Amino acid sequence: MPLVPLRPVLESAAKNGFAQGAFNVNAVAQAKAVIEIHETFRSAAILQGADLANGFMGGRVDFMNASLEDKIAGAKNIANAVRKYGETSDIPVVLHLDHGRDLDSCKAAIQGGYTSVMIDGSALPFEENMELTREVVKYAHERGVSVEGELGVLAGVEDHVFSSASTYTNPLSAVEFIRKTGVDALAISYGTMHGASKGKNVKLRKEIPTAISECLAYEGIFCALVSHGSSTVPRYIVDEINALGGQLSDTAGISADELRAAIPCGIRKINVDTDIRLAVTRNMKEFFNKYPEKRTSGTIGEIYELLETKKEQFDPRAFLTPIMPAVMYGETDDEDTKAILQCVEKGVKEAVGTLIVQFGSYGKAPLGEPVSLDEMAQRYREMER
């Protein structure tokens, strides 16, 4: 089926009492794997391309300095990959922009084929955040594209998103923000944190989503609450990376028990990136450990060198640059490159499959209503009347 907007998928999650994982992808192989594992578990799929992921997929190795043109090219590459595997799928598939920085970034993603966008104005004063979000909502809804906003600040680092401290979301401000902007989803700050070092034994402030959800229900407003910075950072994968020569320290995630307990409080979308990065990096290290002769391969030998040089890193984008054409377009005739891409796919499926079960979306794909962008645009017009 064609790619679908985010809102109907989250409406189904709310109606049936579960959460959808939302998984970041930075390569065609990752997109393929995310869709395939969701098909296996009969779950709708939300694939996310972060603003800088678009730059990377546009061929910008130094993606922190990606231009708007790089992001436009990368958005098309990610969308082409998701369409390739998603449009032949029997499950609903959403392509969502994660942490869009401004209206131009959101427009670039929509023009590239994204069916949902996040505009992150959380660092702005409340009124400015609201105005920027309202502007994105107007542009996106006219095209049937769903919008996620953010209110409150998460600590930690994710691409260009950084804060040294958290600012919890005020429930009353959240309801006002939702009412005045018309967002379909809202990312809140309630104790999660970006990155691989979230602190041990984190206890989420579940009273925050509970209060927001109860106020929204009283006013008859739909808006799905989103949990960013929610990777579980599996201890066993970190240990395996370090046993293979990695140097990861001070790593800790949000426990699956805490995340599951937040779902009845109104959390309907749970963002995960770090778990995938860890599993993919572990798999590549294992590959070169098992096949030492591949360390001098003409096509993937440099990946091994990068793994050995950057022992404290776990983002696959730091290691996959020698095979950028395969990363960006997913096609290669080289057997060594194919082997590395298989490592990528297996790592994605391990991390994502576990969380589909934890979040309760398995078997729920048939419960959702397939809605095209044109149909969603008409629904948005009707909502405004």
Coordinates of C-alpha atoms in Angstrom, one line a residue:
M1 CA 0.0 0.0 0.0
P2 CA 1.2 3.6 -0.4
L3 CA 3.0 5.2 2.5
V4 CA 0.5 6.6 5.0
P5 CA 0.4 9.7 7.3
L6 CA 1.2 9.3 11.0
R7 CA -2.1 10.3 12.6
P8 CA -4.2 7.3 11.6
V9 CA -1.5 4.9 12.9
L10 CA -1.4 6.7 16.3
E11 CA -5.2 6.9 16.4
S12 CA -5.3 3.1 16.2
A13 CA -2.6 2.8 18.9
A14 CA -4.7 5.0 21.2
K15 CA -7.9 3.2 20.5
N16 CA -6.3 -0.2 21.1
G17 CA -4.1 0.7 24.0
F18 CA -0.5 0.1 22.7
A19 CA 2.4 2.2 21.5
Q20 CA 4.2 2.3 18.2
G21 CA 8.0 2.2 18.1
A22 CA 9.5 4.8 15.8
F23 CA 12.9 3.8 14.4
N24 CA 15.6 6.0 12.9
V25 CA 17.2 4.9 9.7
N26 CA 20.4 6.2 8.0
A27 CA 20.8 3.7 5.1
V28 CA 18.7 1.8 2.6
A29 CA 19.6 -1.5 4.3
Q30 CA 18.2 -0.2 7.6
A31 CA 14.9 0.9 6.0
K32 CA 14.5 -2.5 4.3
A33 CA 15.2 -4.3 7.6
V34 CA 12.8 -2.1 9.7
I35 CA 9.9 -2.8 7.2
E36 CA 10.7 -6.5 7.0
I37 CA 10.7 -7.1 10.7
H38 CA 7.5 -5.2 11.2
E39 CA 5.9 -7.4 8.5
T40 CA 7.1 -10.4 10.4
F41 CA 5.3 -9.2 13.5
R42 CA 2.3 -7.8 11.6
S43 CA 2.8 -4.3 13.1
A44 CA 2.5 -0.9 11.4
A45 CA 5.9 0.6 10.9
I46 CA 7.2 4.2 11.6
L47 CA 10.6 4.9 10.0
Q48 CA 12.3 8.1 10.9
G49 CA 14.9 10.1 9.1
A50 CA 16.4 12.8 11.3
D51 CA 17.2 16.2 9.7
L52 CA 20.9 15.3 9.6
A53 CA 20.2 11.8 8.5
N54 CA 18.8 13.4 5.3
G55 CA 22.1 15.2 4.9
F56 CA 24.1 11.9 5.3
M57 CA 21.9 10.1 2.8
G58 CA 22.4 13.0 0.5
G59 CA 26.1 12.0 0.3
R60 CA 27.4 14.4 2.9
V61 CA 29.9 12.4 5.0
D62 CA 30.3 15.4 7.3
F63 CA 26.6 15.5 7.8
M64 CA 26.8 17.9 10.7
N65 CA 27.5 20.5 8.1
A66 CA 24.9 19.3 5.6
S67 CA 23.2 22.0 3.4
L68 CA 19.6 22.3 2.6
E69 CA 20.4 20.9 -0.9
D70 CA 22.1 17.9 0.8
K71 CA 19.0 17.3 2.9
I72 CA 16.6 17.5 0.0
A73 CA 18.7 14.9 -1.9
G74 CA 18.9 12.7 1.1
A75 CA 15.2 13.0 1.9
K76 CA 14.5 11.7 -1.6
N77 CA 16.9 8.8 -1.2
I78 CA 15.3 7.7 2.1
A79 CA 11.8 8.1 0.7
N80 CA 12.7 6.1 -2.4
A81 CA 14.0 3.3 -0.2
V82 CA 11.0 3.3 2.0
R83 CA 8.7 3.4 -0.9
K84 CA 10.6 0.5 -2.6
Y85 CA 9.9 -1.8 0.3
G86 CA 6.9 -0.1 1.9
E87 CA 4.6 0.2 -1.1
T88 CA 4.7 -3.5 -1.7
S89 CA 4.0 -4.3 1.9
D90 CA 0.7 -5.3 3.5
I91 CA 1.3 -3.2 6.6
P92 CA 0.9 0.6 7.0
V93 CA 4.3 2.3 6.7
V94 CA 5.0 5.9 7.8
L95 CA 8.0 7.9 6.9
H96 CA 8.6 10.6 9.5
L97 CA 11.0 13.5 9.8
D98 CA 12.7 13.5 13.2
H99 CA 13.8 16.8 14.7
G100 CA 13.1 19.1 11.8
R101 CA 14.9 22.4 12.6
D102 CA 12.8 24.8 10.6
L103 CA 10.0 25.2 8.1
D104 CA 12.5 24.7 5.2
S105 CA 13.7 21.4 6.6
C106 CA 10.1 20.2 6.9
K107 CA 9.3 21.4 3.4
A108 CA 12.3 19.6 2.1
A109 CA 11.2 16.3 3.7
I110 CA 7.6 16.7 2.5
Q111 CA 8.8 17.4 -1.1
G112 CA 11.1 14.4 -0.8
G113 CA 8.2 12.1 0.1
Y114 CA 7.9 12.1 3.9
T115 CA 4.3 11.5 5.1
S116 CA 4.9 13.0 8.6
V117 CA 7.2 15.7 10.0
M118 CA 8.4 16.8 13.4
I119 CA 9.1 20.5 13.9
D120 CA 11.3 20.9 17.0
G121 CA 10.9 24.4 18.4
S122 CA 11.4 23.3 22.0
A123 CA 14.5 25.6 22.4
L124 CA 12.4 28.6 21.5
P125 CA 10.2 30.7 23.9
F126 CA 6.7 29.2 24.2
E127 CA 5.0 31.7 21.8
E128 CA 7.7 31.4 19.2
N129 CA 7.6 27.6 19.3
M130 CA 3.8 27.8 18.9
E131 CA 4.0 30.1 16.0
L132 CA 6.6 28.1 14.2
T133 CA 4.7 24.8 14.8
R134 CA 1.4 26.4 13.6
E135 CA 3.2 27.5 10.4
V136 CA 4.4 23.9 9.7
V137 CA 1.0 22.4 10.5
K138 CA -0.7 24.7 8.0
Y139 CA 1.8 23.8 5.2
A140 CA 1.8 20.0 6.1
H141 CA -1.9 19.5 6.7
E142 CA -2.8 21.0 3.3
R143 CA -0.8 18.1 1.8
G144 CA -2.2 15.4 4.1
V145 CA 1.1 15.2 6.1
S146 CA 0.9 14.8 9.9
V147 CA 2.9 17.0 12.3
E148 CA 4.6 16.3 15.6
G149 CA 5.7 19.2 17.8
E150 CA 7.8 19.3 20.9
L151 CA 7.3 21.1 24.3
G152 CA 9.9 20.7 27.0
V153 CA 13.6 20.0 26.7
L154 CA 15.3 16.7 26.9
A155 CA 18.9 16.5 28.1
G156 CA 21.6 14.6 26.1
V157 CA 22.9 14.6 22.5
E158 CA 21.3 13.4 19.3
D159 CA 22.9 14.8 16.1
H160 CA 22.5 18.6 16.4
V161 CA 20.0 18.3 19.3
F162 CA 21.8 19.0 22.6
S163 CA 20.9 20.2 26.0
S164 CA 22.8 19.8 29.3
A165 CA 19.6 19.7 31.4
S166 CA 16.0 18.7 31.1
T167 CA 13.0 21.0 31.4
Y168 CA 9.8 19.0 32.1
T169 CA 6.8 19.6 30.1
N170 CA 4.1 21.6 31.9
P171 CA 0.8 19.8 31.3
L172 CA -1.4 22.9 31.1
S173 CA 1.0 24.5 28.6
A174 CA 1.0 21.3 26.6
V175 CA -2.8 21.4 26.3
E176 CA -2.7 25.0 25.2
F177 CA 0.0 24.3 22.7
I178 CA -1.9 21.4 21.2
R179 CA -5.2 23.4 21.0
K180 CA -3.6 26.4 19.4
T181 CA -1.3 24.6 16.9
G182 CA -3.4 21.6 15.8
V183 CA -0.5 19.2 16.0
D184 CA -1.2 15.5 15.7
A185 CA 1.5 14.4 18.1
L186 CA 3.5 16.1 20.8
A187 CA 6.9 15.1 22.1
I188 CA 7.1 15.7 25.8
S189 CA 9.9 15.8 28.4
Y190 CA 9.1 13.5 31.3
G191 CA 12.4 11.9 32.2
T192 CA 13.8 10.4 29.1
M193 CA 17.1 11.6 27.6
H194 CA 18.9 11.5 24.2
G195 CA 22.0 9.5 23.7
A196 CA 23.5 6.3 25.2
S197 CA 24.1 7.7 28.7
K198 CA 20.7 8.3 30.3
G199 CA 21.6 7.5 33.8
K200 CA 20.9 4.3 35.8
N201 CA 17.5 3.2 37.0
V202 CA 15.7 6.2 35.4
K203 CA 12.2 6.7 36.8
L204 CA 9.9 8.4 34.3
R205 CA 7.5 11.2 35.5
K206 CA 4.4 9.4 34.3
E207 CA 2.2 11.9 36.0
I208 CA 3.0 14.3 33.2
P209 CA 1.6 12.3 30.3
T210 CA -1.3 11.2 32.6
A211 CA -2.3 14.8 33.3
I212 CA -2.0 15.9 29.6
S213 CA -4.0 12.9 28.4
E214 CA -6.8 13.5 31.0
C215 CA -7.1 17.2 30.0
L216 CA -7.2 16.3 26.3
A217 CA -9.9 13.7 26.9
Y218 CA -11.9 16.3 28.9
E219 CA -11.7 18.8 26.0
G220 CA -12.3 16.1 23.3
I221 CA -9.0 16.8 21.6
F222 CA -6.9 14.1 20.0
C223 CA -3.1 14.3 20.2
A224 CA -0.7 11.4 20.6
L225 CA 2.1 11.9 23.1
V226 CA 5.6 10.9 22.1
S227 CA 8.5 9.6 24.1
H228 CA 11.8 10.8 22.6
G229 CA 15.2 9.6 23.9
S230 CA 13.8 6.2 24.7
S231 CA 16.4 3.7 23.7
T232 CA 16.9 0.9 26.2
V233 CA 20.7 0.6 25.4
P234 CA 20.9 -3.2 25.9
R235 CA 23.7 -4.0 28.4
Y236 CA 24.6 -7.3 26.6
I237 CA 25.3 -5.4 23.3
V238 CA 27.5 -2.9 25.0
D239 CA 29.4 -5.7 26.7
E240 CA 29.8 -7.5 23.4
I241 CA 31.1 -4.3 21.7
N242 CA 33.7 -3.8 24.4
A243 CA 34.7 -7.5 24.3
L244 CA 35.5 -6.9 20.6
G245 CA 37.7 -4.0 21.3
G246 CA 35.2 -1.1 21.7
Q247 CA 35.6 1.5 24.4
L248 CA 32.1 2.4 25.4
S249 CA 31.6 3.7 28.9
D250 CA 28.9 5.2 31.1
T251 CA 26.1 3.7 29.0
A252 CA 22.5 3.2 30.3
G253 CA 19.1 3.3 28.8
I254 CA 15.4 3.6 29.8
S255 CA 14.2 0.2 31.0
A256 CA 11.6 -1.5 29.0
D257 CA 9.5 -1.8 32.2
E258 CA 9.4 2.0 32.6
L259 CA 8.5 2.5 28.9
R260 CA 5.7 -0.1 29.1
A261 CA 4.3 1.5 32.2
A262 CA 4.1 4.9 30.4
I263 CA 1.9 3.5 27.6
P264 CA -1.4 3.5 29.6
C265 CA -0.6 7.1 30.6
G266 CA -1.0 8.2 27.0
I267 CA 2.4 7.6 25.3
R268 CA 1.7 6.3 21.8
K269 CA 5.0 6.7 19.9
I270 CA 8.3 5.7 21.3
N271 CA 11.5 6.9 19.5
V272 CA 14.5 4.6 19.3
D273 CA 17.8 5.2 17.6
T274 CA 20.7 4.2 19.9
D275 CA 19.7 0.5 20.2
I276 CA 19.9 0.1 16.4
R277 CA 23.3 1.9 16.3
L278 CA 24.7 -0.4 18.9
A279 CA 23.4 -3.6 17.4
V280 CA 24.7 -2.7 13.9
T281 CA 28.1 -1.7 15.2
R282 CA 28.4 -4.9 17.2
N283 CA 27.6 -7.0 14.2
M284 CA 30.2 -5.3 12.0
K285 CA 32.9 -5.9 14.7
E286 CA 31.9 -9.5 15.0
F287 CA 32.1 -9.9 11.2
F288 CA 35.7 -8.7 11.0
N289 CA 36.6 -10.8 14.1
K290 CA 35.1 -13.9 12.4
Y291 CA 36.6 -13.2 9.0
P292 CA 40.0 -11.5 9.6
E293 CA 40.9 -11.8 5.9
K294 CA 38.2 -9.2 5.1
R295 CA 40.1 -6.6 7.1
T296 CA 42.2 -5.9 4.0
S297 CA 39.3 -6.1 1.5
G298 CA 39.5 -3.5 -1.2
T299 CA 35.9 -2.4 -0.6
I300 CA 35.3 -2.8 3.1
G301 CA 38.8 -2.9 4.6
E302 CA 38.5 0.7 5.4
I303 CA 35.4 0.0 7.5
Y304 CA 37.5 -2.2 9.7
E305 CA 40.1 0.5 10.0
L306 CA 37.5 3.0 11.1
L307 CA 36.1 0.6 13.7
E308 CA 39.6 0.1 15.1
T309 CA 40.4 3.8 15.1
K310 CA 37.1 5.1 16.6
K311 CA 36.7 2.6 19.4
E312 CA 34.6 4.9 21.5
Q313 CA 32.0 5.5 18.8
F314 CA 29.0 3.4 18.0
D315 CA 27.1 5.4 15.3
P316 CA 27.4 3.3 12.1
R317 CA 27.6 6.5 10.0
A318 CA 31.1 6.9 11.4
F319 CA 32.1 3.6 9.8
L320 CA 30.1 3.1 6.6
T321 CA 31.5 6.1 4.7
P322 CA 33.7 3.8 2.4
I323 CA 30.6 2.3 0.9
M324 CA 28.4 5.4 0.6
P325 CA 26.8 4.5 -2.8
A326 CA 25.5 1.2 -1.3
V327 CA 24.3 3.1 1.8
M328 CA 22.5 5.7 -0.2
Y329 CA 21.0 3.5 -2.9
G330 CA 21.1 0.0 -1.5
E331 CA 22.6 -1.7 -4.6
T332 CA 26.0 -3.3 -5.0
D333 CA 27.6 -6.1 -7.0
D334 CA 30.4 -6.5 -4.5
E335 CA 30.1 -9.6 -2.3
D336 CA 32.0 -8.0 0.6
T337 CA 29.8 -5.0 0.6
K338 CA 26.7 -7.2 0.6
A339 CA 28.1 -9.1 3.6
I340 CA 28.4 -5.8 5.6
L341 CA 24.9 -4.8 4.6
Q342 CA 23.6 -8.1 5.9
C343 CA 25.3 -7.3 9.2
V344 CA 23.4 -4.0 9.2
E345 CA 20.1 -5.6 8.5
K346 CA 20.5 -8.3 11.1
G347 CA 21.4 -5.7 13.8
V348 CA 18.3 -3.6 12.9
K349 CA 16.0 -6.6 13.1
E350 CA 17.4 -7.7 16.5
A351 CA 16.9 -4.3 18.1
V352 CA 13.6 -3.5 16.5
G353 CA 12.0 -6.9 16.8
T354 CA 12.5 -6.9 20.5
L355 CA 10.9 -3.5 20.9
I356 CA 7.9 -4.3 18.7
V357 CA 7.0 -7.0 21.3
Q358 CA 7.8 -4.8 24.3
F359 CA 5.6 -1.9 23.1
G360 CA 2.7 -4.2 22.2
S361 CA 2.2 -3.3 18.5
Y362 CA 2.7 -6.9 17.2
G363 CA -0.4 -8.3 15.4
K364 CA -2.0 -4.9 15.4
A365 CA -1.5 -3.8 11.8
P366 CA -4.9 -5.0 10.6
L367 CA -6.6 -2.8 13.2
G368 CA -5.4 0.4 11.6
E369 CA -7.2 2.1 8.7
P370 CA -5.1 2.7 5.6
V371 CA -5.5 6.4 4.7
S372 CA -3.8 8.1 1.7
L373 CA -2.3 11.6 1.9
D374 CA -5.2 12.9 -0.2
E375 CA -7.8 11.4 2.1
M376 CA -5.9 12.8 5.1
A377 CA -5.8 16.2 3.5
Q378 CA -9.6 16.1 3.1
R379 CA -10.0 15.0 6.8
Y380 CA -7.8 17.9 7.9
R381 CA -10.0 20.3 5.9
E382 CA -13.1 18.9 7.6
M383 CA -11.5 19.3 11.0
E384 CA -11.0 23.0 10.4
R385 CA -14.7 23.7 9.7

